[in-house]
Short mmCIF file of C-alpha atoms in Angstrom, two decimals:
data_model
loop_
_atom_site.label_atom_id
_atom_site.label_comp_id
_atom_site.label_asym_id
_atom_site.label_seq_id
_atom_site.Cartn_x
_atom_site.Cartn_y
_atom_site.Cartn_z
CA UNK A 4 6.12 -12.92 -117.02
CA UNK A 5 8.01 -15.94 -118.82
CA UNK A 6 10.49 -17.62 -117.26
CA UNK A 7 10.78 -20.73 -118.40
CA UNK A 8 9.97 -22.13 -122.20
CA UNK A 9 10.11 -25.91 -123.74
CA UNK A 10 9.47 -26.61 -127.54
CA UNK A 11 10.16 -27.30 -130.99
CA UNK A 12 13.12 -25.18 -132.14
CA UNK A 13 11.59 -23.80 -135.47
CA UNK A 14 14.91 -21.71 -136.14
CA UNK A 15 18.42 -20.65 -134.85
CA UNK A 16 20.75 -18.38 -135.52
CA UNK A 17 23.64 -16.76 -133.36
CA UNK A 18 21.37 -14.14 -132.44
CA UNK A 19 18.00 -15.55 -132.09
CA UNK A 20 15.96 -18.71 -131.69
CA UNK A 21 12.55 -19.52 -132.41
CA UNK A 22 10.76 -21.78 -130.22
CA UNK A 23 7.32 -23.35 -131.05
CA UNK A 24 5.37 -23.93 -127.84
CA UNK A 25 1.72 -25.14 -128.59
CA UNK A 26 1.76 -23.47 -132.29
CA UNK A 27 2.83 -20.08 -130.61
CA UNK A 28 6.39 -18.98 -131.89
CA UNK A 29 8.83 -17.16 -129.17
CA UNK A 30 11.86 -15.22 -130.62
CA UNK A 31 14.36 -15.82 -128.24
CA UNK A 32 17.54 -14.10 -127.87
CA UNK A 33 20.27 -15.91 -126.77
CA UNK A 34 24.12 -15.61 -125.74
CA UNK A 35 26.82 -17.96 -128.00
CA UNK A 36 27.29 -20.16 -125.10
CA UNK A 37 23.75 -21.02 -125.56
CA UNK A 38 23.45 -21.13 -129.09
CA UNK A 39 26.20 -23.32 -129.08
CA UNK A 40 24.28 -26.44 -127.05
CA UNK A 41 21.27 -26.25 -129.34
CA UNK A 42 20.30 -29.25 -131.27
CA UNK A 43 19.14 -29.33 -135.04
CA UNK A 44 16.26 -27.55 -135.93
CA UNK A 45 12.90 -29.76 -135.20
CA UNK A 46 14.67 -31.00 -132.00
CA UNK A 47 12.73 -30.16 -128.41
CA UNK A 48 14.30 -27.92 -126.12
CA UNK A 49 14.16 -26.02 -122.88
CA UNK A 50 15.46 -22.71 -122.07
CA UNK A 51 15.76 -20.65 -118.86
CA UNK A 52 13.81 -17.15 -119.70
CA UNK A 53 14.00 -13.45 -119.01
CA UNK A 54 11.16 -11.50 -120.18
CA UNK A 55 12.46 -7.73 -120.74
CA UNK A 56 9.62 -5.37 -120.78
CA UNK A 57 10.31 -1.78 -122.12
CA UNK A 58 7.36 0.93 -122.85
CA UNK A 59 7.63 0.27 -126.52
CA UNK A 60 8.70 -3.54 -126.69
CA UNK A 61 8.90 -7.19 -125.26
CA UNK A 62 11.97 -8.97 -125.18
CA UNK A 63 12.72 -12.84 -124.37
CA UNK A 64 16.36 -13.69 -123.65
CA UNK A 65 17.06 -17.19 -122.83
CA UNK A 66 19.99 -19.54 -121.16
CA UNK A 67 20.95 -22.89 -121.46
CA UNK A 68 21.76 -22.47 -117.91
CA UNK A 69 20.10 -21.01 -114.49
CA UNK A 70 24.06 -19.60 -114.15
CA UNK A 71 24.12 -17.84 -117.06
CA UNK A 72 21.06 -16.59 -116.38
CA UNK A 73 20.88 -15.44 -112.85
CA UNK A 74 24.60 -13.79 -114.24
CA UNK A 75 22.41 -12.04 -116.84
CA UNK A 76 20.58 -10.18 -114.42
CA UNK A 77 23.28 -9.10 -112.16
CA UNK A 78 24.70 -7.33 -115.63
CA UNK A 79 21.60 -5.64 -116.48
CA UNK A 80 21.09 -4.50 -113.12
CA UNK A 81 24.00 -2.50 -113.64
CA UNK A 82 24.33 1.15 -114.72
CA UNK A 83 24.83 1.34 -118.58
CA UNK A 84 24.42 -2.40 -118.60
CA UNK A 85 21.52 -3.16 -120.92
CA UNK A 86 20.31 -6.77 -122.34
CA UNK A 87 22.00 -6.69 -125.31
CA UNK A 88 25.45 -5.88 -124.05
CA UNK A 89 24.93 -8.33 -121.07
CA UNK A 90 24.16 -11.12 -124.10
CA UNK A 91 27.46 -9.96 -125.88
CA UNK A 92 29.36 -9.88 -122.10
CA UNK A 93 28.04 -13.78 -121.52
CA UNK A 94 29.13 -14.72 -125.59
CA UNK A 95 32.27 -13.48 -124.54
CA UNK A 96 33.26 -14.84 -121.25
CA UNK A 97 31.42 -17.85 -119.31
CA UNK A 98 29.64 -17.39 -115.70
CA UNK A 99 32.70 -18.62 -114.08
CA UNK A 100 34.89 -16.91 -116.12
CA UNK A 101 33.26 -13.30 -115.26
CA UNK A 102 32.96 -14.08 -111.60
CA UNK A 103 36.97 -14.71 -111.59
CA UNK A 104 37.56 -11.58 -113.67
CA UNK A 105 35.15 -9.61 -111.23
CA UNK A 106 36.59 -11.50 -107.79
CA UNK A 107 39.98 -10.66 -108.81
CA UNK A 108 39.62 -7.83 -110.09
CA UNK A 109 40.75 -8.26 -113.69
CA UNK A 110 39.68 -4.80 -115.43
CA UNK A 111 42.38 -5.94 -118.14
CA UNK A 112 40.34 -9.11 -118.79
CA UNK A 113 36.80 -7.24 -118.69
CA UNK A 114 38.01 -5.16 -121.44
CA UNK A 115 38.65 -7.30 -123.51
CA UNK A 116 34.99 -7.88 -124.14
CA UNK A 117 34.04 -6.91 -127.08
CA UNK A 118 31.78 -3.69 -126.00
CA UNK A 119 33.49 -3.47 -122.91
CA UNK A 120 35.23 -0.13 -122.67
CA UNK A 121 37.20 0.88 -119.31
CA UNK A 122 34.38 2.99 -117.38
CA UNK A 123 32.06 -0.13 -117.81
CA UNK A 124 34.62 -2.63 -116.78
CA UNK A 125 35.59 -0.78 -113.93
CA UNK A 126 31.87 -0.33 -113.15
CA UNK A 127 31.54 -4.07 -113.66
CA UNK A 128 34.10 -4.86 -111.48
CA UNK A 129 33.09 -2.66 -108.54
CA UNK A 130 29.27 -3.18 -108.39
CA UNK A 131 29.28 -7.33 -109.22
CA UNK A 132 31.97 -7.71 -106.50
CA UNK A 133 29.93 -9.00 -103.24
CA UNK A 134 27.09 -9.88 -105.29
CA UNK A 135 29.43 -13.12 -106.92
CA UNK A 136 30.95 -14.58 -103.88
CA UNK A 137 28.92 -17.52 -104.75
CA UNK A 138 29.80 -21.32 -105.27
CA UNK A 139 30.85 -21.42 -108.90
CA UNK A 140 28.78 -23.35 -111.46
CA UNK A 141 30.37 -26.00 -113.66
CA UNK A 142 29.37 -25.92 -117.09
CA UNK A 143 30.62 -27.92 -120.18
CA UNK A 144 29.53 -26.81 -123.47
CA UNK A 145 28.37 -28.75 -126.61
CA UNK A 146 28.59 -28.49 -130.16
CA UNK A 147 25.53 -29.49 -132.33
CA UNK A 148 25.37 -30.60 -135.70
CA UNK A 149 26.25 -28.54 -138.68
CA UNK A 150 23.60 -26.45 -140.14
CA UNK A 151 23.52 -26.24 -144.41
CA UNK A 152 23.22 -22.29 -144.06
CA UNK A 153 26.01 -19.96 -145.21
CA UNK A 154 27.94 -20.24 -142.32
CA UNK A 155 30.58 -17.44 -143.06
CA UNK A 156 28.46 -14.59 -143.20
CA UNK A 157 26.04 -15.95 -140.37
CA UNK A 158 29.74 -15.79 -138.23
CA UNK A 159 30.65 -12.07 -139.91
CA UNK A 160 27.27 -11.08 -138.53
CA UNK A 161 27.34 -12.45 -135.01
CA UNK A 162 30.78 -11.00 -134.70
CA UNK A 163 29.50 -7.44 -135.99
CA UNK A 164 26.93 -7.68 -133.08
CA UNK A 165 29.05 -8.48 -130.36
CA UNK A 166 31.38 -5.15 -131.68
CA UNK A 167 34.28 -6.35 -133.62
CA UNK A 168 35.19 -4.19 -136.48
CA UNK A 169 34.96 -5.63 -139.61
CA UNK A 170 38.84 -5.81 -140.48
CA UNK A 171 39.15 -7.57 -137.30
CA UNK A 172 36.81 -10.31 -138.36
CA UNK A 173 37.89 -10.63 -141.98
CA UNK A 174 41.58 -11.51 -140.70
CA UNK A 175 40.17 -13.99 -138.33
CA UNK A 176 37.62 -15.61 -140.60
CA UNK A 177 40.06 -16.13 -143.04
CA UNK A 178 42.27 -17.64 -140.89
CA UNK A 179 39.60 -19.98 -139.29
CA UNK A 180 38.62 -20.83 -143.03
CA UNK A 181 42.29 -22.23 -143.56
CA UNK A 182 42.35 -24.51 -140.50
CA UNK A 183 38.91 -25.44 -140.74
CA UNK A 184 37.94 -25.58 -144.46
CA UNK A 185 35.00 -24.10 -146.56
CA UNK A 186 32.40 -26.09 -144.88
CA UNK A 187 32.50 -25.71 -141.15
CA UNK A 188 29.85 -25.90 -138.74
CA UNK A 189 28.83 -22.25 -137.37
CA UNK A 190 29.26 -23.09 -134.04
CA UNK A 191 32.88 -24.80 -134.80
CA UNK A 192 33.59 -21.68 -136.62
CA UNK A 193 32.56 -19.15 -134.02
CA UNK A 194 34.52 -20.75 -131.41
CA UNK A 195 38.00 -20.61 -133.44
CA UNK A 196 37.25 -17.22 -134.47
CA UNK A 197 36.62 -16.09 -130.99
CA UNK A 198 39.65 -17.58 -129.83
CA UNK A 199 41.89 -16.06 -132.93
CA UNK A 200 40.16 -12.45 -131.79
CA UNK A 201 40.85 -13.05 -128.14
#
């Protein structure tokens, strides 16, 4: 079982990373708050890790932070709750953020999660209750440098996998690509297009 890896980043994308540890490459998937505080390719970096193993397959998901991480597992621990939604719940709303919503019993601000529908934010809501009266975790979050890919349909695709529909992401794209130009960083333009969805 992994839980921990350090190494080269060989690639990065909104959805995955690849992480060269002795000459061994790990596809790592990873939430947008994560993805966010990588460095440029070739840097060195260390991730927090989650190994998901399923009859047919072997997942890695990794976190920045042990918050976001042990907050991964109290998702998937849930009914209905699998990794890949609890990656989209985390890109959506930060550790802290979720533990309010859940403490306070926000179902309004649960679905508003993209994937999120009422039955799962109720059962969100209900089940992560006692488990999250824990000391919340400060986090700050940090932009890396711009990557030469084509960031505009590297965003369009991210957004597609957390569940936005398409017309819902052209609108905001477009408006992001007014404020921001043609040439944005991804992670620049991910932010401002969550926050014009939101």
């Amino acid at each position: 079982m992994i839980g921990y890896l350090a190494g080269k980043l060989k690639h990065k994308s909104p959805d995955y990373l690849i992480i060269d540890v002795n000459g061994v490459g790990y596809c790592v998937h990873v939430p947008l708050s994560t993805f966010y505080d990588m460095p440029a390719v070739g840097e060195t970096i260390s991730l927090n890790i989650h190994t998901h193993v399923r009859e047919d397959m072997l997942q890695l998901y990794g976190f920045r932070t042990l918050a976001e991480k042990e907050m991964f597992l109290h998702l998937i621990a849930i009914n209905g709750v699998g990794p890949r939604l609890a990656i989209g719940i985390l890109s959506g709303i930060t550790p802290d953020g979720l533990r309010a919503a859940v403490l306070q019993q926000d179902h309004r601000r649960l679905k508003n999660i993209p994937g999120i529908g009422k039955k799962i934010a109720e059962r969100i809501a209900l089940e992560l209750r006692d488990k999250l009266k824990i000391k919340p975790a400060k986090e700050e979050l940090v932009a890396p440098p711009a990557g030469t890919q084509d960031v505009f349909s590297d965003a369009y695709s991210a957004l597609l996998n957390l569940g936005y529909r398409a017309s819902e992401i052209d609108k905001s794209l477009k408006r992001v690509q007014q404020k921001l130009g043609d040439t944005p960083a991804l992670e620049s333009l991910l932010k401002e297009a969550l926050r014009v969805l939101a």
